[in-house]
Coordinates of C-alpha atoms and ligand atoms in Angstrom, one line a residue:
X4 CA 26.6 -6.3 -26.4
X5 CA 25.1 -9.6 -27.2
X6 CA 24.3 -12.0 -24.3
X7 CA 24.0 -15.8 -24.1
X8 CA 21.0 -15.4 -21.9
X9 CA 18.7 -12.4 -21.4
X10 CA 16.4 -12.8 -18.4
X11 CA 13.4 -10.5 -18.3
X12 CA 12.3 -9.9 -14.7
X13 CA 14.0 -9.9 -11.3
X14 CA 11.4 -11.8 -9.3
X15 CA 11.9 -15.3 -7.7
X16 CA 12.0 -17.1 -11.1
X17 CA 14.4 -14.6 -12.7
X18 CA 16.8 -14.5 -9.7
X19 CA 17.1 -18.2 -9.4
X20 CA 17.7 -18.3 -13.2
X21 CA 20.3 -15.6 -13.0
X22 CA 22.3 -17.4 -10.4
X23 CA 22.2 -20.9 -12.0
X24 CA 23.0 -19.6 -15.5
X25 CA 25.8 -17.4 -14.4
X26 CA 27.3 -20.2 -12.2
X27 CA 27.4 -22.3 -15.4
X28 CA 29.6 -19.7 -16.9
X29 CA 27.1 -18.2 -19.4
X30 CA 27.1 -14.5 -20.2
X31 CA 23.9 -13.3 -18.5
X32 CA 21.9 -10.1 -18.4
X33 CA 18.9 -9.6 -16.2
X34 CA 16.6 -6.7 -16.8
X35 CA 14.2 -5.5 -14.1
X36 CA 11.5 -2.9 -14.9
X37 CA 11.5 -1.6 -11.3
X38 CA 14.3 -0.5 -9.0
X39 CA 16.1 -1.7 -5.8
X40 CA 14.3 -3.1 -2.7
X41 CA 16.5 -4.1 0.3
X42 CA 19.5 -2.1 1.4
X43 CA 21.8 -4.7 -0.2
X44 CA 20.3 -4.1 -3.6
X45 CA 20.7 -0.3 -3.3
X46 CA 17.4 0.4 -1.7
X47 CA 17.2 3.5 0.6
X48 CA 13.5 3.5 1.6
X49 CA 14.3 3.4 5.4
X50 CA 11.4 4.0 7.8
X51 CA 11.9 7.1 10.0
X52 CA 12.5 5.0 13.1
X53 CA 15.4 3.2 11.5
X54 CA 17.0 6.4 10.2
X55 CA 20.8 6.1 9.8
X56 CA 20.7 2.4 9.1
X57 CA 20.4 0.5 5.8
X58 CA 17.3 -1.3 7.1
X59 CA 14.7 -0.5 4.5
X60 CA 11.0 -1.2 4.8
X61 CA 11.8 -4.2 2.5
X62 CA 14.4 -5.5 4.9
X63 CA 12.2 -5.4 8.0
X64 CA 9.7 -8.2 8.0
X65 CA 7.5 -6.5 10.5
X66 CA 6.8 -3.7 8.0
X67 CA 4.8 -6.0 5.8
X68 CA 1.4 -4.7 6.6
X69 CA 2.5 -1.2 5.7
X70 CA 2.9 -2.4 2.0
X71 CA -0.8 -1.7 1.4
X72 CA -1.0 2.0 2.2
X73 CA 0.7 5.3 1.3
X74 CA 2.7 5.7 -1.9
X75 CA 2.8 2.1 -3.0
X76 CA 5.3 2.7 -5.8
X77 CA 6.4 -1.0 -5.6
X78 CA 3.2 -2.3 -7.2
X79 CA 3.1 -2.5 -11.0
X80 CA 0.9 0.4 -12.1
X81 CA -0.3 -1.3 -15.3
X82 CA -1.5 -4.5 -13.6
X83 CA -4.9 -4.5 -11.9
X84 CA -3.9 -7.0 -9.2
X85 CA -1.0 -6.8 -6.7
X86 CA 2.3 -7.4 -8.6
X87 CA 5.8 -6.4 -7.4
X88 CA 7.7 -4.1 -9.8
X89 CA 11.0 -4.0 -8.0
X90 CA 13.9 -6.4 -7.6
X91 CA 12.8 -9.5 -5.8
X92 CA 9.4 -9.1 -7.3
X93 CA 6.6 -10.3 -5.0
X94 CA 9.2 -11.8 -2.7
X95 CA 10.3 -8.3 -1.7
X96 CA 6.9 -7.1 -0.6
X97 CA 5.0 -10.1 0.6
X98 CA 4.5 -11.7 4.0
X99 CA 7.3 -14.1 3.3
X100 CA 5.2 -17.3 3.9
X101 CA 7.3 -20.1 2.5
X102 CA 6.2 -23.7 2.0
X103 CA 8.3 -26.5 0.5
X104 CA 6.5 -28.1 -2.4
X105 CA 4.4 -31.3 -1.9
X106 CA 3.9 -34.3 -4.1
X107 CA 0.4 -33.0 -5.0
X108 CA 1.9 -29.7 -6.2
X109 CA 3.7 -31.7 -8.9
X110 CA 1.1 -34.4 -9.6
X111 CA 0.0 -35.5 -13.0
X112 CA -3.5 -34.7 -11.9
X113 CA -2.4 -31.1 -11.5
X114 CA -1.0 -31.1 -15.0
X115 CA 2.6 -31.9 -14.6
X116 CA 4.6 -34.0 -17.1
X117 CA 6.1 -37.2 -15.6
X118 CA 9.7 -35.8 -15.9
X119 CA 8.7 -33.2 -13.3
X120 CA 6.6 -35.5 -11.1
X121 CA 9.4 -38.0 -10.9
X122 CA 12.3 -35.6 -10.3
X123 CA 11.2 -32.6 -8.4
X124 CA 12.6 -33.7 -5.0
X125 CA 16.2 -33.2 -6.3
X126 CA 15.4 -29.6 -7.0
X127 CA 13.5 -28.9 -3.8
X128 CA 16.6 -30.1 -2.1
X129 CA 18.7 -27.6 -3.9
X130 CA 16.2 -24.9 -2.9
X131 CA 16.2 -25.9 0.8
X132 CA 19.9 -25.9 0.8
X133 CA 20.1 -22.3 -0.5
X134 CA 17.1 -21.0 1.4
X135 CA 15.9 -22.9 4.5
X136 CA 12.6 -22.0 6.1
X137 CA 12.0 -20.9 9.7
X138 CA 8.9 -20.8 11.8
X139 CA 10.7 -18.9 14.5
X140 CA 12.1 -15.8 12.8
X141 CA 13.5 -13.8 15.7
X142 CA 17.2 -14.7 16.1
X143 CA 16.9 -14.7 19.9
X144 CA 14.7 -17.8 19.6
X145 CA 11.7 -16.2 21.3
X146 CA 8.3 -16.2 19.7
X147 CA 6.6 -12.8 19.6
X148 CA 3.0 -11.7 19.1
X149 CA 1.8 -15.4 19.1
X150 CA -1.4 -14.9 21.1
X151 CA -3.4 -16.4 18.2
X152 CA -1.7 -19.8 18.5
X153 CA -3.4 -21.0 21.7
X154 CA -6.8 -19.6 20.5
X155 CA -6.4 -21.6 17.2
X156 CA -5.4 -24.7 19.2
X157 CA -8.8 -24.4 21.0
X158 CA -10.6 -24.2 17.7
X159 CA -8.6 -26.8 15.7
X160 CA -7.8 -29.5 18.3
X161 CA -11.5 -30.5 18.8
X162 CA -11.7 -30.8 15.0
X163 CA -9.1 -33.5 15.0
X164 CA -6.1 -31.3 13.9
X165 CA -2.6 -32.1 14.9
X166 CA 0.1 -29.5 15.6
X167 CA 3.4 -29.8 13.6
X168 CA 6.4 -28.0 12.1
X169 CA 4.8 -27.7 8.7
X170 CA 7.9 -27.8 6.5
X171 CA 9.3 -30.9 8.3
X172 CA 6.6 -32.9 6.6
X173 CA 5.3 -31.0 3.5
X174 CA 3.0 -33.8 2.4
X175 CA 1.1 -33.8 5.6
X176 CA -1.5 -31.2 4.8
X177 CA -4.7 -32.7 6.2
X178 CA -5.9 -31.6 9.6
X179 CA -2.5 -30.0 10.5
X180 CA -1.6 -26.6 11.9
X181 CA 1.6 -24.9 13.0
X182 CA 3.5 -21.7 13.3
X183 CA 3.8 -19.8 10.1
X184 CA 7.0 -20.6 8.1
X185 CA 8.9 -17.8 6.4
X186 CA 11.9 -17.3 4.1
X187 CA 13.4 -14.8 6.6
X188 CA 16.9 -15.1 8.2
X189 CA 18.9 -13.0 10.6
X190 CA 15.7 -11.2 11.5
X191 CA 15.4 -9.8 7.9
X192 CA 13.6 -10.5 4.7
X193 CA 15.8 -13.0 2.9
X194 CA 14.2 -14.8 0.0
X195 CA 15.9 -15.0 -3.4
X196 CA 17.4 -11.6 -3.1
X197 CA 19.7 -12.4 -0.2
X198 CA 20.6 -15.8 -1.7
X199 CA 20.5 -16.3 -5.4
X200 CA 20.8 -12.7 -6.5
X201 CA 23.6 -12.1 -4.0
X202 CA 25.8 -14.8 -5.4
X203 CA 25.0 -14.0 -9.1
X204 CA 26.2 -10.4 -8.5
X205 CA 29.7 -11.6 -7.6
X206 CA 30.3 -13.1 -11.1
X207 CA 31.9 -11.0 -13.8
X208 CA 29.8 -12.8 -16.5
X209 CA 26.6 -11.5 -14.9
X210 CA 25.1 -8.1 -15.2
X211 CA 21.8 -6.5 -14.5
X212 CA 19.9 -3.3 -15.1
X213 CA 17.1 -1.7 -13.1
X214 CA 14.4 0.5 -14.6
X215 CA 14.5 -1.4 -17.9
X216 CA 11.1 -2.2 -19.3
X217 CA 10.9 -5.0 -21.9
X218 CA 8.2 -4.3 -24.4
X219 CA 8.6 -7.3 -26.7
X220 CA 10.8 -10.1 -27.9
X221 CA 12.3 -9.8 -31.3
X222 CA 12.1 -12.8 -33.5
X223 CA 12.5 -14.1 -37.0
X224 CA 9.9 -16.8 -37.2
X225 CA 10.7 -19.3 -34.4
X226 CA 14.2 -17.9 -33.8
X227 CA 14.4 -15.2 -31.0
X228 CA 17.1 -12.6 -31.8
X229 CA 16.9 -10.3 -28.9
X230 CA 14.8 -8.2 -26.5
X231 CA 13.3 -4.8 -27.1
X232 CA 13.5 -2.5 -24.1
X233 CA 13.2 1.2 -23.3
X234 CA 16.8 1.3 -22.1
X235 CA 19.0 2.9 -24.8
X236 CA 22.1 2.4 -22.6
X237 CA 21.9 -1.3 -23.3
X238 CA 21.8 -1.1 -27.1
X239 CA 20.7 1.2 -30.0
X240 CA 17.0 2.1 -29.5
X241 CA 17.0 -0.2 -26.4
X242 CA 17.4 -3.4 -28.4
X243 CA 19.5 -6.0 -26.7
X244 CA 20.8 -8.8 -29.0
X245 CA 21.5 -12.5 -28.3
X246 CA 24.7 -14.3 -29.2
X247 CA 24.1 -16.7 -32.1
X248 CA 22.9 -19.6 -30.0
X249 CA 21.5 -17.3 -27.2
X250 CA 18.3 -17.7 -25.4
X251 CA 15.7 -15.5 -23.7
X252 CA 14.3 -16.4 -20.2
X253 CA 11.0 -14.7 -19.7
X254 CA 10.4 -14.3 -15.9
X255 CA 8.1 -11.3 -15.9
X256 CA 5.4 -13.0 -13.8
X257 CA 1.9 -14.1 -14.2
X258 CA 0.8 -10.8 -15.7
X259 CA 4.0 -9.5 -17.2
X260 CA 5.0 -12.6 -19.2
X261 CA 1.6 -12.9 -21.0
X262 CA 1.8 -9.2 -21.8
X263 CA 5.2 -9.5 -23.4
X264 CA 4.2 -12.6 -25.4
X265 CA 1.2 -10.8 -26.8
X266 CA 3.4 -7.9 -27.8
X267 CA 5.6 -10.4 -29.5
X268 CA 2.8 -11.9 -31.6
X269 CA 2.4 -14.9 -29.4
X270 CA -1.1 -15.8 -28.0
X271 CA -4.8 -15.6 -28.9
X272 CA -5.6 -13.5 -31.9
X273 CA -7.8 -11.0 -30.0
X274 CA -4.9 -10.0 -27.8
X275 CA -2.4 -9.6 -30.6
X276 CA -4.9 -7.5 -32.5
X277 CA -5.0 -5.1 -29.6
X278 CA -1.3 -4.8 -29.9
X279 CA -1.6 -4.3 -33.6
X280 CA -4.0 -1.5 -33.1
X281 CA -1.6 0.3 -30.8
X282 CA 0.6 2.7 -32.8
X283 CA 3.5 2.5 -30.3
X284 CA 3.5 -1.3 -30.0
X285 CA 2.5 -2.4 -33.5
X286 CA 5.9 -1.7 -35.2
X287 CA 7.5 -4.3 -32.9
X288 CA 5.1 -7.1 -33.9
X289 CA 6.5 -9.7 -36.4
X290 CA 4.6 -9.9 -39.7
X291 CA 1.1 -11.5 -39.3
X292 CA 2.3 -14.7 -41.0
X293 CA 4.6 -15.3 -38.0
X294 CA 2.0 -14.8 -35.3
X295 CA 1.6 -17.9 -33.0
X296 CA -2.1 -17.7 -32.4
X297 CA -2.8 -21.3 -31.3
X298 CA -1.1 -21.0 -27.9
X299 CA -3.6 -20.4 -25.1
X300 CA -1.5 -17.6 -23.4
X301 CA -3.5 -16.1 -20.6
X302 CA -6.1 -18.9 -20.3
X303 CA -6.2 -21.5 -17.6
X304 CA -5.3 -19.1 -14.8
X305 CA -6.0 -19.9 -11.2
X306 CA -5.8 -17.9 -8.0
X307 CA -6.9 -19.2 -4.6
X308 CA -10.3 -17.8 -3.6
X309 CA -10.0 -16.6 -0.1
X310 CA -12.5 -15.4 2.6
X311 CA -11.7 -13.6 5.8
X312 CA -13.3 -14.4 9.2
X313 CA -12.8 -11.8 12.0
X314 CA -12.9 -12.8 15.6
X315 CA -12.3 -11.2 19.0
X316 CA -10.7 -12.8 22.0
X317 CA -9.5 -11.1 25.2
X318 CA -6.1 -12.7 24.9
X319 CA -5.3 -11.1 21.5
X320 CA -3.0 -8.2 20.9
X321 CA -4.1 -6.8 17.6
X322 CA -0.9 -4.8 17.5
X323 CA -2.8 -1.5 16.9
X324 CA -3.9 -3.1 13.7
X325 CA -0.4 -2.5 12.4
X326 CA -1.3 1.2 11.7
X327 CA 1.7 2.9 13.4
X328 CA 4.4 0.5 12.3
X329 CA 6.0 2.8 9.8
X330 CA 5.9 6.2 11.4
X331 CA 5.3 5.6 15.1
X332 CA 6.0 2.0 16.2
X333 CA 5.9 0.8 19.8
X334 CA 9.1 2.2 21.1
X335 CA 10.4 -0.9 22.9
X336 CA 9.8 -3.0 19.8
X337 CA 11.6 -0.5 17.5
X338 CA 14.5 -0.2 19.9
X339 CA 14.9 -4.0 20.2
X340 CA 14.8 -4.5 16.5
X341 CA 17.4 -1.7 15.9
X342 CA 19.7 -3.2 18.5
X343 CA 19.6 -6.9 17.5
X344 CA 17.1 -7.4 14.6
X345 CA 15.0 -9.4 17.1
X346 CA 11.4 -9.1 18.4
X347 CA 8.1 -8.4 16.7
X348 CA 9.7 -6.7 13.7
X349 CA 11.7 -9.9 12.9
X350 CA 8.4 -11.5 11.7
X351 CA 5.5 -10.5 9.5
X352 CA 1.8 -10.5 10.4
X353 CA 0.8 -14.1 9.7
X354 CA 1.4 -16.3 12.8
X355 CA -0.5 -19.6 12.3
X356 CA -1.3 -21.7 9.3
X357 CA -3.5 -24.8 8.9
X358 CA -4.7 -27.2 6.2
X359 CA -7.5 -29.6 5.8
X360 CA -8.8 -31.8 2.9
X361 CA -12.4 -31.4 2.1
X362 CA -14.7 -33.4 -0.1
X363 CA -16.8 -31.4 -2.6
X364 CA -20.3 -32.0 -3.9
X365 CA -18.8 -33.2 -7.1
X366 CA -16.8 -35.9 -5.3
X367 CA -13.5 -34.1 -5.8
X368 CA -11.1 -33.4 -2.9
X369 CA -10.0 -29.8 -2.4
X370 CA -7.7 -28.5 0.3
X371 CA -8.4 -25.6 2.6
X372 CA -5.6 -23.4 3.9
X373 CA -6.0 -21.0 6.8
X374 CA -3.7 -18.1 7.6
X375 CA -4.2 -16.4 11.0
X376 CA -3.0 -12.9 11.9
X377 CA -3.6 -10.4 14.6
X378 CA -5.5 -7.4 13.3
X379 CA -7.9 -7.1 10.3
X380 CA -8.5 -5.3 7.0
X381 CA -12.1 -4.4 7.7
X382 CA -14.9 -5.5 10.0
X383 CA -18.6 -5.3 9.2
X384 CA -20.6 -6.1 12.3
X385 CA -23.7 -5.3 14.4
X386 CA -21.8 -6.1 17.6
X387 CA -19.8 -3.7 19.8
X388 CA -16.2 -4.9 19.7
X389 CA -12.8 -4.1 21.0
X390 CA -10.6 -3.4 18.0
X391 CA -7.4 -4.2 19.9
X392 CA -8.6 -7.8 20.4
X393 CA -9.4 -8.6 16.8
X394 CA -7.7 -11.3 14.7
X395 CA -8.4 -12.6 11.2
X396 CA -8.5 -16.1 9.7
X397 CA -8.0 -15.9 5.9
X398 CA -9.4 -19.2 4.6
X399 CA -8.1 -20.2 1.1
X400 CA -9.2 -23.0 -1.2
X401 CA -6.0 -24.5 -2.7
X402 CA -5.0 -27.8 -4.4
X403 CA -8.0 -29.2 -6.2
X404 CA -9.6 -25.8 -7.1
X405 CA -11.3 -26.3 -10.5
X406 CA -12.2 -22.7 -11.4
X407 CA -10.1 -21.0 -14.0
X408 CA -10.1 -17.5 -15.5
X409 CA -8.3 -15.5 -18.1
X410 CA -5.6 -12.8 -18.2
X411 CA -5.2 -10.4 -21.1
X412 CA -4.1 -6.9 -21.9
X413 CA -6.1 -3.8 -21.4
X414 CA -6.4 -2.0 -24.8
X415 CA -5.3 1.5 -23.6
X416 CA -2.0 1.1 -21.7
X417 CA -1.2 -2.5 -23.0
X418 CA -1.0 -3.4 -19.3
X419 CA -2.1 -6.8 -18.1
X420 CA -5.6 -7.3 -16.7
X421 CA -7.9 -9.9 -15.4
X422 CA -10.3 -10.6 -18.3
X423 CA -12.3 -13.4 -16.5
X424 CA -12.2 -13.7 -12.7
X425 CA -10.8 -17.1 -11.8
X426 CA -12.7 -17.5 -8.5
X427 CA -15.9 -19.6 -8.1
X428 CA -16.5 -20.1 -11.8
X429 CA -17.2 -23.7 -10.7
X430 CA -19.9 -23.6 -7.9
X431 CA -18.3 -26.7 -6.4
X432 CA -15.4 -24.6 -5.3
X433 CA -17.6 -22.2 -3.5
X434 CA -19.7 -25.0 -1.9
X435 CA -16.5 -26.7 -0.7
X436 CA -15.1 -23.5 0.8
X437 CA -18.4 -22.7 2.6
X438 CA -18.3 -26.2 4.1
X439 CA -14.8 -25.6 5.4
X440 CA -15.6 -22.2 6.8
X441 CA -18.7 -23.6 8.5
X442 CA -16.6 -26.3 10.2
X443 CA -14.3 -23.6 11.7
X444 CA -17.2 -21.4 12.8
X445 CA -19.0 -24.4 14.4
X446 CA -15.9 -25.3 16.4
X447 CA -15.2 -21.7 17.4
X448 CA -18.6 -21.5 19.0
X449 CA -17.4 -23.8 21.7
X450 CA -14.3 -21.7 22.7
X451 CA -14.9 -19.5 25.7
X452 CA -14.8 -15.8 25.2
X453 CA -14.2 -16.2 21.4
X454 CA -16.6 -14.1 19.3
X455 CA -17.1 -14.2 15.6
X456 CA -17.8 -10.6 14.7
X457 CA -17.6 -10.8 10.9
X458 CA -19.9 -12.3 9.6
X459 CA -22.1 -11.5 12.6
X460 CA -25.5 -13.0 13.6
X461 CA -27.4 -10.8 11.1
X462 CA -25.6 -12.4 8.2
X463 CA -25.6 -16.1 7.2
X464 CA -22.3 -17.6 6.1
X465 CA -23.8 -18.3 2.7
X466 CA -24.9 -14.7 2.2
X467 CA -21.5 -13.5 3.4
X468 CA -19.7 -15.6 0.8
X469 CA -22.2 -14.8 -1.9
X470 CA -21.9 -11.1 -1.4
X471 CA -18.1 -11.1 -0.9
X472 CA -16.5 -8.5 -3.3
X473 CA -14.8 -10.4 -6.1
X474 CA -11.6 -8.5 -5.9
X475 CA -11.4 -9.3 -2.2
X476 CA -11.4 -13.0 -3.2
X477 CA -8.0 -12.3 -4.8
X478 CA -5.0 -14.0 -3.1
X479 CA -2.3 -12.7 -5.4
X480 CA -1.2 -16.3 -6.1
X481 CA -1.7 -16.3 -9.9
X482 CA -0.6 -19.4 -11.8
X483 CA -1.4 -21.1 -15.1
X484 CA -1.3 -18.4 -17.8
X485 CA 1.6 -20.1 -19.6
X486 CA 0.9 -23.6 -18.3
X487 CA 3.4 -26.4 -18.9
X488 CA 2.0 -28.8 -21.5
X489 CA 0.0 -26.0 -23.1
X490 CA 2.1 -22.9 -23.8
X491 CA 5.5 -24.3 -22.8
X492 CA 6.9 -27.8 -23.2
X493 CA 8.4 -29.9 -20.4
X494 CA 11.7 -27.9 -20.8
X495 CA 9.7 -24.6 -20.4
X496 CA 10.4 -23.8 -24.1
X497 CA 7.6 -21.8 -25.6
X498 CA 6.0 -24.1 -28.2
X499 CA 6.7 -23.0 -31.7
X500 CA 9.9 -21.1 -30.8
X501 CA 13.4 -22.5 -30.7
X502 CA 15.0 -20.4 -27.9
X503 CA 12.3 -18.6 -25.8
X504 CA 11.8 -20.1 -22.3
X505 CA 9.5 -19.1 -19.4
X506 CA 10.6 -19.4 -15.8
X507 CA 8.0 -18.0 -13.5
X508 CA 4.7 -18.7 -11.8
X509 CA 2.8 -18.6 -15.1
X510 CA 4.1 -22.0 -16.2
X511 CA 2.7 -23.7 -13.0
X512 CA -0.4 -25.5 -14.3
X513 CA -2.5 -25.7 -11.1
X514 CA -2.5 -24.0 -7.7
X515 CA -0.1 -25.1 -5.0
X516 CA -1.1 -26.4 -1.6
X517 CA 0.3 -23.4 0.1
X518 CA 1.5 -19.8 -0.8
X519 CA 3.3 -20.5 -4.0
X520 CA 6.7 -18.7 -3.7
X521 CA 8.6 -21.8 -2.6
X522 CA 7.1 -23.7 -5.6
X523 CA 8.1 -20.9 -8.0
X524 CA 11.7 -21.1 -6.9
X525 CA 11.8 -24.9 -7.0
X526 CA 10.3 -24.8 -10.5
X527 CA 13.0 -22.4 -11.5
X528 CA 15.7 -24.7 -10.2
X529 CA 14.4 -27.6 -12.2
X530 CA 13.6 -25.5 -15.3
X531 CA 17.1 -24.0 -15.5
X532 CA 18.7 -27.5 -15.0
X533 CA 16.6 -28.7 -18.0
X534 CA 17.4 -25.7 -20.1
X535 CA 21.2 -26.0 -19.5
X536 CA 21.0 -29.7 -20.4
X537 CA 19.1 -29.0 -23.6
X538 CA 21.2 -29.2 -26.8
X539 CA 21.7 -26.3 -29.1
X540 CA 22.3 -23.6 -26.5
X541 CA 25.1 -21.2 -25.9
Ligands
ABL871 C1 -0.2 -14.0 0.9 O1 0.2 -15.0 0.3 C2 -1.2 -13.2 0.2 O2 -0.8 -13.0 -1.1 C3 -1.4 -11.8 0.9 O3 -2.6 -11.3 0.3 C4 -1.4 -11.9 2.4 O4 -1.5 -10.6 3.0 C5 -0.1 -12.5 2.8 N1 0.2 -13.7 2.2 C6 -0.1 -12.8 4.3 O5 -1.0 -13.8 4.6 C7 -2.7 -9.9 3.1 C8 -2.6 -8.9 4.1 O6 -2.4 -9.4 5.4 C9 -3.8 -8.0 4.1 O7 -3.7 -6.9 5.1 C10 -4.0 -7.4 2.7 O8 -5.2 -6.6 2.6 C11 -4.1 -8.5 1.7 O9 -2.9 -9.3 1.8 C12 -4.2 -8.0 0.3 O10 -4.3 -9.1 -0.6

């Protein structure tokens, strides 16, 4: 069957697109390469302690820290960075941190065209209406596991920070801290799955298919004719055609979308040549005369560089470092959650966030974000320490980051890879982050009973940052590979095509001030509104 719109990818961008396009009466198909996540999507991966319920590990926010161990089948196996290959994409497996976009996120200085800079508030309002944030996720109104908050007050207040409800004033991001804001509701993971996808599914003109991997986009010069997949139930040889004026929405994410473009003969020549050399993929490339090799697909990528500081304080409950949450949770917490979806399990591990503007050696302003959580990934220290009193501050560099890297495909599997690391390619980024970290460490020295255990007193901060493993700098917040103004135009149309659009994090030209999921959904709202208004469509 031909479709008006074929959406490739069921992450935040794809699900917002699915809802808005189907609400407009278009005949829409969404293909997702992975499977279900939450119970409502057909997921059945229920932790043993919730047996007999439909509360999967994806529904229960407090299971977040268990996403990084065991059989992590939800991560895309052909991407060498964390990417969610299941419905909801990253939003089904993340900590759920959720920030409304700021003026800076859409500024001209960050690469946005004026049509976006001037109009984004309309679309943020649509997003807030569908998916409001909360910084108090337990439906009983009680805050749980918040011991880090008073400790952070003692560090940040003397530095001139003010406490606030962060999403009440998104543009106030200098010397501010507050409780972490999430996209959770009813004590459960919510996000685009329990909102946009839920309503799309009620419409007869919308259909979707799991376990459907898009290899390439079929085109005749600039005109897209359909999508090539591995799902033969959707069309002969897995080919899904468009209606005569139909359009494709590529929402496969910061790694998946570049990969599909390369396999469709769109992007730098070296990447398309890798596809051409692959006997399985080569037959789906258009003739060489139709390759679009001037588009910088995969270049200009950014991800927040981030560094962890680990402290101990006697007031902290490190929550057994989240180790038993899947198989052997604290009985009272498990029972409370099963009874009323309240308590510790109604929230994820981050508890406090803060922001500060920093001047760099090059005179540029960059923002620092902190995310505070009980527990830790790893500690390297000469000190004896009590593991049940450890908390981590992850310090990110955000808006203003100048470093950029490159994403490409790995020759063997045709999966997407980091070709050039995007962190600290500009030494001004590193110097700025070290400055911010030092300010936090200096203030922490004055807090009674607070001990910085990593880095310890045998390691200077500079050495700690210099020797930080590059992959640990990764924040999984990739943007820029298909930047607006470079690969796509201001309607998110891929330059040089007439009906191929990209709606995902890859079109965002520069890092957001906070964790980017809110921005991705707001961008999708605006993008789809533009696309629907554009002449020539179905
Ligand atoms: C994010 O936005 C990051 O993408 C995650 O990396 C981060 O979670 C969450 N938010 C919460 O702040 C961390 C986990 O807490 C760590 O245990 C884990 O090792 C790390 O992600 C992996 O990148």
